[in-house]
């Protein structure tokens, strides 16, 4: 289970107990996120794909990969790279084409900048959570539970995590070519999409 960017493995806590009744579940912190180590300025899609391909190589059976947002992009890359180690994919609202991915990033620059400014100015995780609560006070979906969870994610995040994403998009996405990757995937794929008018990332064209 691969979380979204700037989050951590606990994104999947609500699903793990029920899945664990039938599956051996692994929910991983991506490098630079959660309690994984920091590797400053080495946060390209290929870096994440290599990490998770290495993890899969150590399992004694093929796995189902679940990925949200950037986690879904990574899951697609890993499945194309290691077809024998992946028996199914569940992709949760991940941008598929480079054009859409670039659009998503460009439209999110202000948001990422806000997160980094709040992280830099906070002296503690508690102070960061209060700053996030103030910044998102007019957003009805920004509940106290979400604010406290995301403050923990942001507090643990390597501040260089966004550098390549925001300032070297071509380098960040090198090796990710959707049509080529999809042509190499041999397992079943389930795409989960949110409501586009509420901010879902996958477009109608990508679904087609």
PDB file of C-alpha atoms in Angstrom:
ATOM      1  CA  UNK A   1       0.000   0.000   0.000  1.00  0.00           C
ATOM      2  CA  UNK A   2       1.637   3.217  -1.229  1.00  0.00           C
ATOM      3  CA  UNK A   3       0.433   6.525   0.191  1.00  0.00           C
ATOM      4  CA  UNK A   4       0.045   9.887  -1.517  1.00  0.00           C
ATOM      5  CA  UNK A   5       2.771  12.515  -1.656  1.00  0.00           C
ATOM      6  CA  UNK A   6       3.721  14.200   1.636  1.00  0.00           C
ATOM      7  CA  UNK A   7       1.627  11.684   3.601  1.00  0.00           C
ATOM      8  CA  UNK A   8       2.697   8.463   5.348  1.00  0.00           C
ATOM      9  CA  UNK A   9       1.704   4.824   5.704  1.00  0.00           C
ATOM     10  CA  UNK A  10      -1.028   5.573   8.239  1.00  0.00           C
ATOM     11  CA  UNK A  11      -3.183   6.862   5.378  1.00  0.00           C
ATOM     12  CA  UNK A  12      -4.311   3.224   5.129  1.00  0.00           C
ATOM     13  CA  UNK A  13      -4.962   2.548   8.819  1.00  0.00           C
ATOM     14  CA  UNK A  14      -8.728   2.404   8.332  1.00  0.00           C
ATOM     15  CA  UNK A  15      -8.396  -0.363   5.714  1.00  0.00           C
ATOM     16  CA  UNK A  16      -5.668  -2.531   7.193  1.00  0.00           C
ATOM     17  CA  UNK A  17      -7.745  -4.323   9.893  1.00  0.00           C
ATOM     18  CA  UNK A  18     -10.347  -5.586   7.415  1.00  0.00           C
ATOM     19  CA  UNK A  19      -7.805  -6.396   4.698  1.00  0.00           C
ATOM     20  CA  UNK A  20      -5.636  -8.143   7.257  1.00  0.00           C
ATOM     21  CA  UNK A  21      -8.300 -10.806   7.726  1.00  0.00           C
ATOM     22  CA  UNK A  22      -7.452 -12.215   4.293  1.00  0.00           C
ATOM     23  CA  UNK A  23      -4.180 -10.579   3.267  1.00  0.00           C
ATOM     24  CA  UNK A  24      -0.690 -10.059   4.627  1.00  0.00           C
ATOM     25  CA  UNK A  25      -0.556  -6.276   4.321  1.00  0.00           C
ATOM     26  CA  UNK A  26       2.446  -3.992   4.025  1.00  0.00           C
ATOM     27  CA  UNK A  27       1.952  -0.233   4.144  1.00  0.00           C
ATOM     28  CA  UNK A  28       5.160   1.632   3.414  1.00  0.00           C
ATOM     29  CA  UNK A  29       6.478   5.127   4.039  1.00  0.00           C
ATOM     30  CA  UNK A  30       7.990   6.453   0.815  1.00  0.00           C
ATOM     31  CA  UNK A  31      11.549   7.763   1.157  1.00  0.00           C
ATOM     32  CA  UNK A  32      11.565  11.180   2.814  1.00  0.00           C
ATOM     33  CA  UNK A  33       8.063  10.611   4.226  1.00  0.00           C
ATOM     34  CA  UNK A  34       6.966   9.358   7.625  1.00  0.00           C
ATOM     35  CA  UNK A  35       9.726   7.468   9.411  1.00  0.00           C
ATOM     36  CA  UNK A  36      11.669   6.568   6.263  1.00  0.00           C
ATOM     37  CA  UNK A  37      15.112   8.069   5.935  1.00  0.00           C
ATOM     38  CA  UNK A  38      15.749  11.361   4.159  1.00  0.00           C
ATOM     39  CA  UNK A  39      17.762  11.348   0.923  1.00  0.00           C
ATOM     40  CA  UNK A  40      17.907  15.092   0.183  1.00  0.00           C
ATOM     41  CA  UNK A  41      16.988  16.036  -3.387  1.00  0.00           C
ATOM     42  CA  UNK A  42      16.662  12.407  -4.513  1.00  0.00           C
ATOM     43  CA  UNK A  43      12.897  12.268  -4.862  1.00  0.00           C
ATOM     44  CA  UNK A  44      12.190  11.364  -8.474  1.00  0.00           C
ATOM     45  CA  UNK A  45       9.584   8.861  -9.589  1.00  0.00           C
ATOM     46  CA  UNK A  46      12.372   6.480 -10.591  1.00  0.00           C
ATOM     47  CA  UNK A  47      13.865   6.689  -7.092  1.00  0.00           C
ATOM     48  CA  UNK A  48      10.551   5.669  -5.516  1.00  0.00           C
ATOM     49  CA  UNK A  49      10.012   2.927  -8.098  1.00  0.00           C
ATOM     50  CA  UNK A  50      13.468   1.475  -7.438  1.00  0.00           C
ATOM     51  CA  UNK A  51      12.848   1.427  -3.678  1.00  0.00           C
ATOM     52  CA  UNK A  52       9.577  -0.435  -4.032  1.00  0.00           C
ATOM     53  CA  UNK A  53      10.817  -2.823  -6.703  1.00  0.00           C
ATOM     54  CA  UNK A  54      13.590  -3.758  -4.278  1.00  0.00           C
ATOM     55  CA  UNK A  55      11.016  -4.328  -1.517  1.00  0.00           C
ATOM     56  CA  UNK A  56       8.954  -6.566  -3.812  1.00  0.00           C
ATOM     57  CA  UNK A  57      12.025  -8.579  -4.744  1.00  0.00           C
ATOM     58  CA  UNK A  58      12.325  -9.651  -1.105  1.00  0.00           C
ATOM     59  CA  UNK A  59       8.779 -11.024  -0.869  1.00  0.00           C
ATOM     60  CA  UNK A  60       8.218 -14.726  -1.476  1.00  0.00           C
ATOM     61  CA  UNK A  61       5.027 -14.260  -3.520  1.00  0.00           C
ATOM     62  CA  UNK A  62       3.559 -11.759  -6.000  1.00  0.00           C
ATOM     63  CA  UNK A  63       1.729  -8.832  -4.417  1.00  0.00           C
ATOM     64  CA  UNK A  64      -1.273  -6.622  -5.088  1.00  0.00           C
ATOM     65  CA  UNK A  65      -0.140  -2.990  -5.162  1.00  0.00           C
ATOM     66  CA  UNK A  66      -2.488  -0.256  -3.946  1.00  0.00           C
ATOM     67  CA  UNK A  67      -1.397   3.309  -4.649  1.00  0.00           C
ATOM     68  CA  UNK A  68      -2.937   6.722  -4.045  1.00  0.00           C
ATOM     69  CA  UNK A  69      -1.895   9.739  -6.141  1.00  0.00           C
ATOM     70  CA  UNK A  70       1.910   9.562  -6.486  1.00  0.00           C
ATOM     71  CA  UNK A  71       1.690   6.109  -4.903  1.00  0.00           C
ATOM     72  CA  UNK A  72      -0.439   4.972  -7.826  1.00  0.00           C
ATOM     73  CA  UNK A  73       2.067   6.301 -10.357  1.00  0.00           C
ATOM     74  CA  UNK A  74       4.826   4.442  -8.518  1.00  0.00           C
ATOM     75  CA  UNK A  75       2.735   1.256  -8.456  1.00  0.00           C
ATOM     76  CA  UNK A  76       2.270   1.446 -12.235  1.00  0.00           C
ATOM     77  CA  UNK A  77       6.011   1.889 -12.753  1.00  0.00           C
ATOM     78  CA  UNK A  78       6.824  -1.039 -10.468  1.00  0.00           C
ATOM     79  CA  UNK A  79       4.287  -3.315 -12.171  1.00  0.00           C
ATOM     80  CA  UNK A  80       5.820  -2.534 -15.579  1.00  0.00           C
ATOM     81  CA  UNK A  81       9.316  -3.107 -14.227  1.00  0.00           C
ATOM     82  CA  UNK A  82       8.553  -6.305 -12.282  1.00  0.00           C
ATOM     83  CA  UNK A  83       5.565  -8.001 -13.950  1.00  0.00           C
ATOM     84  CA  UNK A  84       6.264 -11.300 -12.282  1.00  0.00           C
ATOM     85  CA  UNK A  85       6.065  -9.772  -8.799  1.00  0.00           C
ATOM     86  CA  UNK A  86       2.727  -7.937  -9.195  1.00  0.00           C
ATOM     87  CA  UNK A  87      -0.538  -9.851  -9.571  1.00  0.00           C
ATOM     88  CA  UNK A  88      -2.956  -6.900  -9.490  1.00  0.00           C
ATOM     89  CA  UNK A  89      -3.059  -3.107  -9.205  1.00  0.00           C
ATOM     90  CA  UNK A  90      -5.493  -0.739  -7.484  1.00  0.00           C
ATOM     91  CA  UNK A  91      -4.815   2.830  -8.596  1.00  0.00           C
ATOM     92  CA  UNK A  92      -6.516   5.521  -6.529  1.00  0.00           C
ATOM     93  CA  UNK A  93      -6.961   8.793  -8.394  1.00  0.00           C
ATOM     94  CA  UNK A  94      -3.485   9.154  -9.841  1.00  0.00           C
ATOM     95  CA  UNK A  95      -2.691  11.443 -12.797  1.00  0.00           C
ATOM     96  CA  UNK A  96      -1.815   9.145 -15.676  1.00  0.00           C
ATOM     97  CA  UNK A  97      -0.463  11.261 -18.534  1.00  0.00           C
ATOM     98  CA  UNK A  98       2.454  13.654 -18.223  1.00  0.00           C
ATOM     99  CA  UNK A  99       0.304  16.524 -19.486  1.00  0.00           C
ATOM    100  CA  UNK A 100      -2.235  16.000 -16.722  1.00  0.00           C
ATOM    101  CA  UNK A 101       0.479  15.432 -14.116  1.00  0.00           C
ATOM    102  CA  UNK A 102       2.087  18.755 -15.060  1.00  0.00           C
ATOM    103  CA  UNK A 103      -1.301  20.486 -14.895  1.00  0.00           C
ATOM    104  CA  UNK A 104      -1.921  19.066 -11.417  1.00  0.00           C
ATOM    105  CA  UNK A 105       1.480  20.227 -10.177  1.00  0.00           C
ATOM    106  CA  UNK A 106       1.157  23.699 -11.694  1.00  0.00           C
ATOM    107  CA  UNK A 107      -2.270  24.154 -10.107  1.00  0.00           C
ATOM    108  CA  UNK A 108      -0.924  23.014  -6.715  1.00  0.00           C
ATOM    109  CA  UNK A 109       2.172  25.213  -6.456  1.00  0.00           C
ATOM    110  CA  UNK A 110       0.576  27.678  -4.056  1.00  0.00           C
ATOM    111  CA  UNK A 111      -0.619  24.830  -1.835  1.00  0.00           C
ATOM    112  CA  UNK A 112       2.804  23.161  -1.707  1.00  0.00           C
ATOM    113  CA  UNK A 113       4.404  26.555  -1.017  1.00  0.00           C
ATOM    114  CA  UNK A 114       2.026  27.118   1.900  1.00  0.00           C
ATOM    115  CA  UNK A 115       2.860  23.720   3.383  1.00  0.00           C
ATOM    116  CA  UNK A 116       6.587  24.377   3.172  1.00  0.00           C
ATOM    117  CA  UNK A 117       6.282  27.866   4.695  1.00  0.00           C
ATOM    118  CA  UNK A 118       4.219  26.563   7.602  1.00  0.00           C
ATOM    119  CA  UNK A 119       6.650  23.690   8.153  1.00  0.00           C
ATOM    120  CA  UNK A 120       9.661  26.019   8.085  1.00  0.00           C
ATOM    121  CA  UNK A 121       8.159  28.510  10.539  1.00  0.00           C
ATOM    122  CA  UNK A 122       6.810  25.987  13.076  1.00  0.00           C
ATOM    123  CA  UNK A 123       8.883  25.084  16.108  1.00  0.00           C
ATOM    124  CA  UNK A 124       6.958  21.902  16.909  1.00  0.00           C
ATOM    125  CA  UNK A 125       4.393  19.521  15.439  1.00  0.00           C
ATOM    126  CA  UNK A 126       1.747  21.038  17.725  1.00  0.00           C
ATOM    127  CA  UNK A 127       2.544  24.521  16.474  1.00  0.00           C
ATOM    128  CA  UNK A 128       2.353  23.248  12.909  1.00  0.00           C
ATOM    129  CA  UNK A 129      -1.067  21.701  13.520  1.00  0.00           C
ATOM    130  CA  UNK A 130      -2.376  25.021  14.880  1.00  0.00           C
ATOM    131  CA  UNK A 131      -0.986  26.862  11.846  1.00  0.00           C
ATOM    132  CA  UNK A 132      -2.645  24.360   9.491  1.00  0.00           C
ATOM    133  CA  UNK A 133      -5.931  24.702  11.353  1.00  0.00           C
ATOM    134  CA  UNK A 134      -5.803  28.463  10.875  1.00  0.00           C
ATOM    135  CA  UNK A 135      -4.814  28.192   7.197  1.00  0.00           C
ATOM    136  CA  UNK A 136      -7.661  25.768   6.449  1.00  0.00           C
ATOM    137  CA  UNK A 137     -10.334  27.197   8.763  1.00  0.00           C
ATOM    138  CA  UNK A 138     -12.650  27.959   5.822  1.00  0.00           C
ATOM    139  CA  UNK A 139     -12.393  24.448   4.331  1.00  0.00           C
ATOM    140  CA  UNK A 140     -15.272  22.270   5.629  1.00  0.00           C
ATOM    141  CA  UNK A 141     -13.395  19.036   4.858  1.00  0.00           C
ATOM    142  CA  UNK A 142     -10.385  20.092   6.947  1.00  0.00           C
ATOM    143  CA  UNK A 143     -11.513  18.416  10.153  1.00  0.00           C
ATOM    144  CA  UNK A 144      -9.456  18.403  13.338  1.00  0.00           C
ATOM    145  CA  UNK A 145      -8.620  14.736  12.695  1.00  0.00           C
ATOM    146  CA  UNK A 146      -7.284  15.567   9.217  1.00  0.00           C
ATOM    147  CA  UNK A 147      -5.362  18.582  10.522  1.00  0.00           C
ATOM    148  CA  UNK A 148      -3.632  16.615  13.279  1.00  0.00           C
ATOM    149  CA  UNK A 149      -2.814  13.744  10.913  1.00  0.00           C
ATOM    150  CA  UNK A 150      -1.441  15.962   8.177  1.00  0.00           C
ATOM    151  CA  UNK A 151       0.560  18.049  10.648  1.00  0.00           C
ATOM    152  CA  UNK A 152       2.324  14.835  11.660  1.00  0.00           C
ATOM    153  CA  UNK A 153       2.972  13.958   8.014  1.00  0.00           C
ATOM    154  CA  UNK A 154       4.315  17.409   7.208  1.00  0.00           C
ATOM    155  CA  UNK A 155       6.458  17.559  10.341  1.00  0.00           C
ATOM    156  CA  UNK A 156       8.242  14.309   9.345  1.00  0.00           C
ATOM    157  CA  UNK A 157       8.603  15.230   5.652  1.00  0.00           C
ATOM    158  CA  UNK A 158      12.007  16.021   4.160  1.00  0.00           C
ATOM    159  CA  UNK A 159      11.656  19.688   3.093  1.00  0.00           C
ATOM    160  CA  UNK A 160      13.506  18.900  -0.153  1.00  0.00           C
ATOM    161  CA  UNK A 161      10.792  16.388  -1.120  1.00  0.00           C
ATOM    162  CA  UNK A 162       9.118  18.870  -3.485  1.00  0.00           C
ATOM    163  CA  UNK A 163      12.260  20.295  -5.122  1.00  0.00           C
ATOM    164  CA  UNK A 164      12.367  18.112  -8.233  1.00  0.00           C
ATOM    165  CA  UNK A 165       8.590  18.008  -8.498  1.00  0.00           C
ATOM    166  CA  UNK A 166       8.289  21.803  -8.543  1.00  0.00           C
ATOM    167  CA  UNK A 167      11.534  22.878 -10.222  1.00  0.00           C
ATOM    168  CA  UNK A 168      12.600  19.992 -12.487  1.00  0.00           C
ATOM    169  CA  UNK A 169       9.417  18.298 -13.646  1.00  0.00           C
ATOM    170  CA  UNK A 170      11.095  16.572 -16.599  1.00  0.00           C
ATOM    171  CA  UNK A 171      13.748  15.118 -14.307  1.00  0.00           C
ATOM    172  CA  UNK A 172      11.132  14.175 -11.702  1.00  0.00           C
ATOM    173  CA  UNK A 173       9.059  12.223 -14.245  1.00  0.00           C
ATOM    174  CA  UNK A 174      11.917  10.758 -16.295  1.00  0.00           C
ATOM    175  CA  UNK A 175      11.080   7.169 -17.179  1.00  0.00           C
ATOM    176  CA  UNK A 176       7.344   7.611 -16.704  1.00  0.00           C
ATOM    177  CA  UNK A 177       5.618   7.290 -20.070  1.00  0.00           C
ATOM    178  CA  UNK A 178       2.045   6.197 -19.503  1.00  0.00           C
ATOM    179  CA  UNK A 179       1.326   4.412 -22.788  1.00  0.00           C
ATOM    180  CA  UNK A 180       4.624   2.540 -22.678  1.00  0.00           C
ATOM    181  CA  UNK A 181       4.115   1.530 -19.047  1.00  0.00           C
ATOM    182  CA  UNK A 182       0.515   0.402 -19.549  1.00  0.00           C
ATOM    183  CA  UNK A 183       1.582  -1.723 -22.516  1.00  0.00           C
ATOM    184  CA  UNK A 184       3.990  -3.627 -20.242  1.00  0.00           C
ATOM    185  CA  UNK A 185       1.526  -4.313 -17.419  1.00  0.00           C
ATOM    186  CA  UNK A 186       0.239  -7.878 -17.523  1.00  0.00           C
ATOM    187  CA  UNK A 187      -1.987  -7.957 -14.426  1.00  0.00           C
ATOM    188  CA  UNK A 188      -5.569  -6.728 -13.838  1.00  0.00           C
ATOM    189  CA  UNK A 189      -5.859  -3.033 -12.943  1.00  0.00           C
ATOM    190  CA  UNK A 190      -8.670  -1.344 -11.004  1.00  0.00           C
ATOM    191  CA  UNK A 191      -8.817   2.448 -11.278  1.00  0.00           C
ATOM    192  CA  UNK A 192     -10.645   4.306  -8.510  1.00  0.00           C
ATOM    193  CA  UNK A 193     -11.628   7.854  -9.352  1.00  0.00           C
ATOM    194  CA  UNK A 194     -13.101  10.634  -7.244  1.00  0.00           C
ATOM    195  CA  UNK A 195     -15.605  13.251  -8.355  1.00  0.00           C
ATOM    196  CA  UNK A 196     -13.850  15.577 -10.791  1.00  0.00           C
ATOM    197  CA  UNK A 197     -15.693  18.710  -9.646  1.00  0.00           C
ATOM    198  CA  UNK A 198     -14.452  18.030  -6.105  1.00  0.00           C
ATOM    199  CA  UNK A 199     -10.824  17.802  -7.160  1.00  0.00           C
ATOM    200  CA  UNK A 200     -10.312  14.292  -8.554  1.00  0.00           C
ATOM    201  CA  UNK A 201      -7.095  14.025 -10.555  1.00  0.00           C
ATOM    202  CA  UNK A 202      -7.925  11.468 -13.266  1.00  0.00           C
ATOM    203  CA  UNK A 203      -9.534  13.112 -16.291  1.00  0.00           C
ATOM    204  CA  UNK A 204     -12.242  11.765 -18.613  1.00  0.00           C
ATOM    205  CA  UNK A 205      -9.630  11.467 -21.364  1.00  0.00           C
ATOM    206  CA  UNK A 206      -7.367   9.373 -19.159  1.00  0.00           C
ATOM    207  CA  UNK A 207     -10.224   7.058 -18.168  1.00  0.00           C
ATOM    208  CA  UNK A 208     -11.039   6.578 -21.860  1.00  0.00           C
TER     209      UNK A 208
END
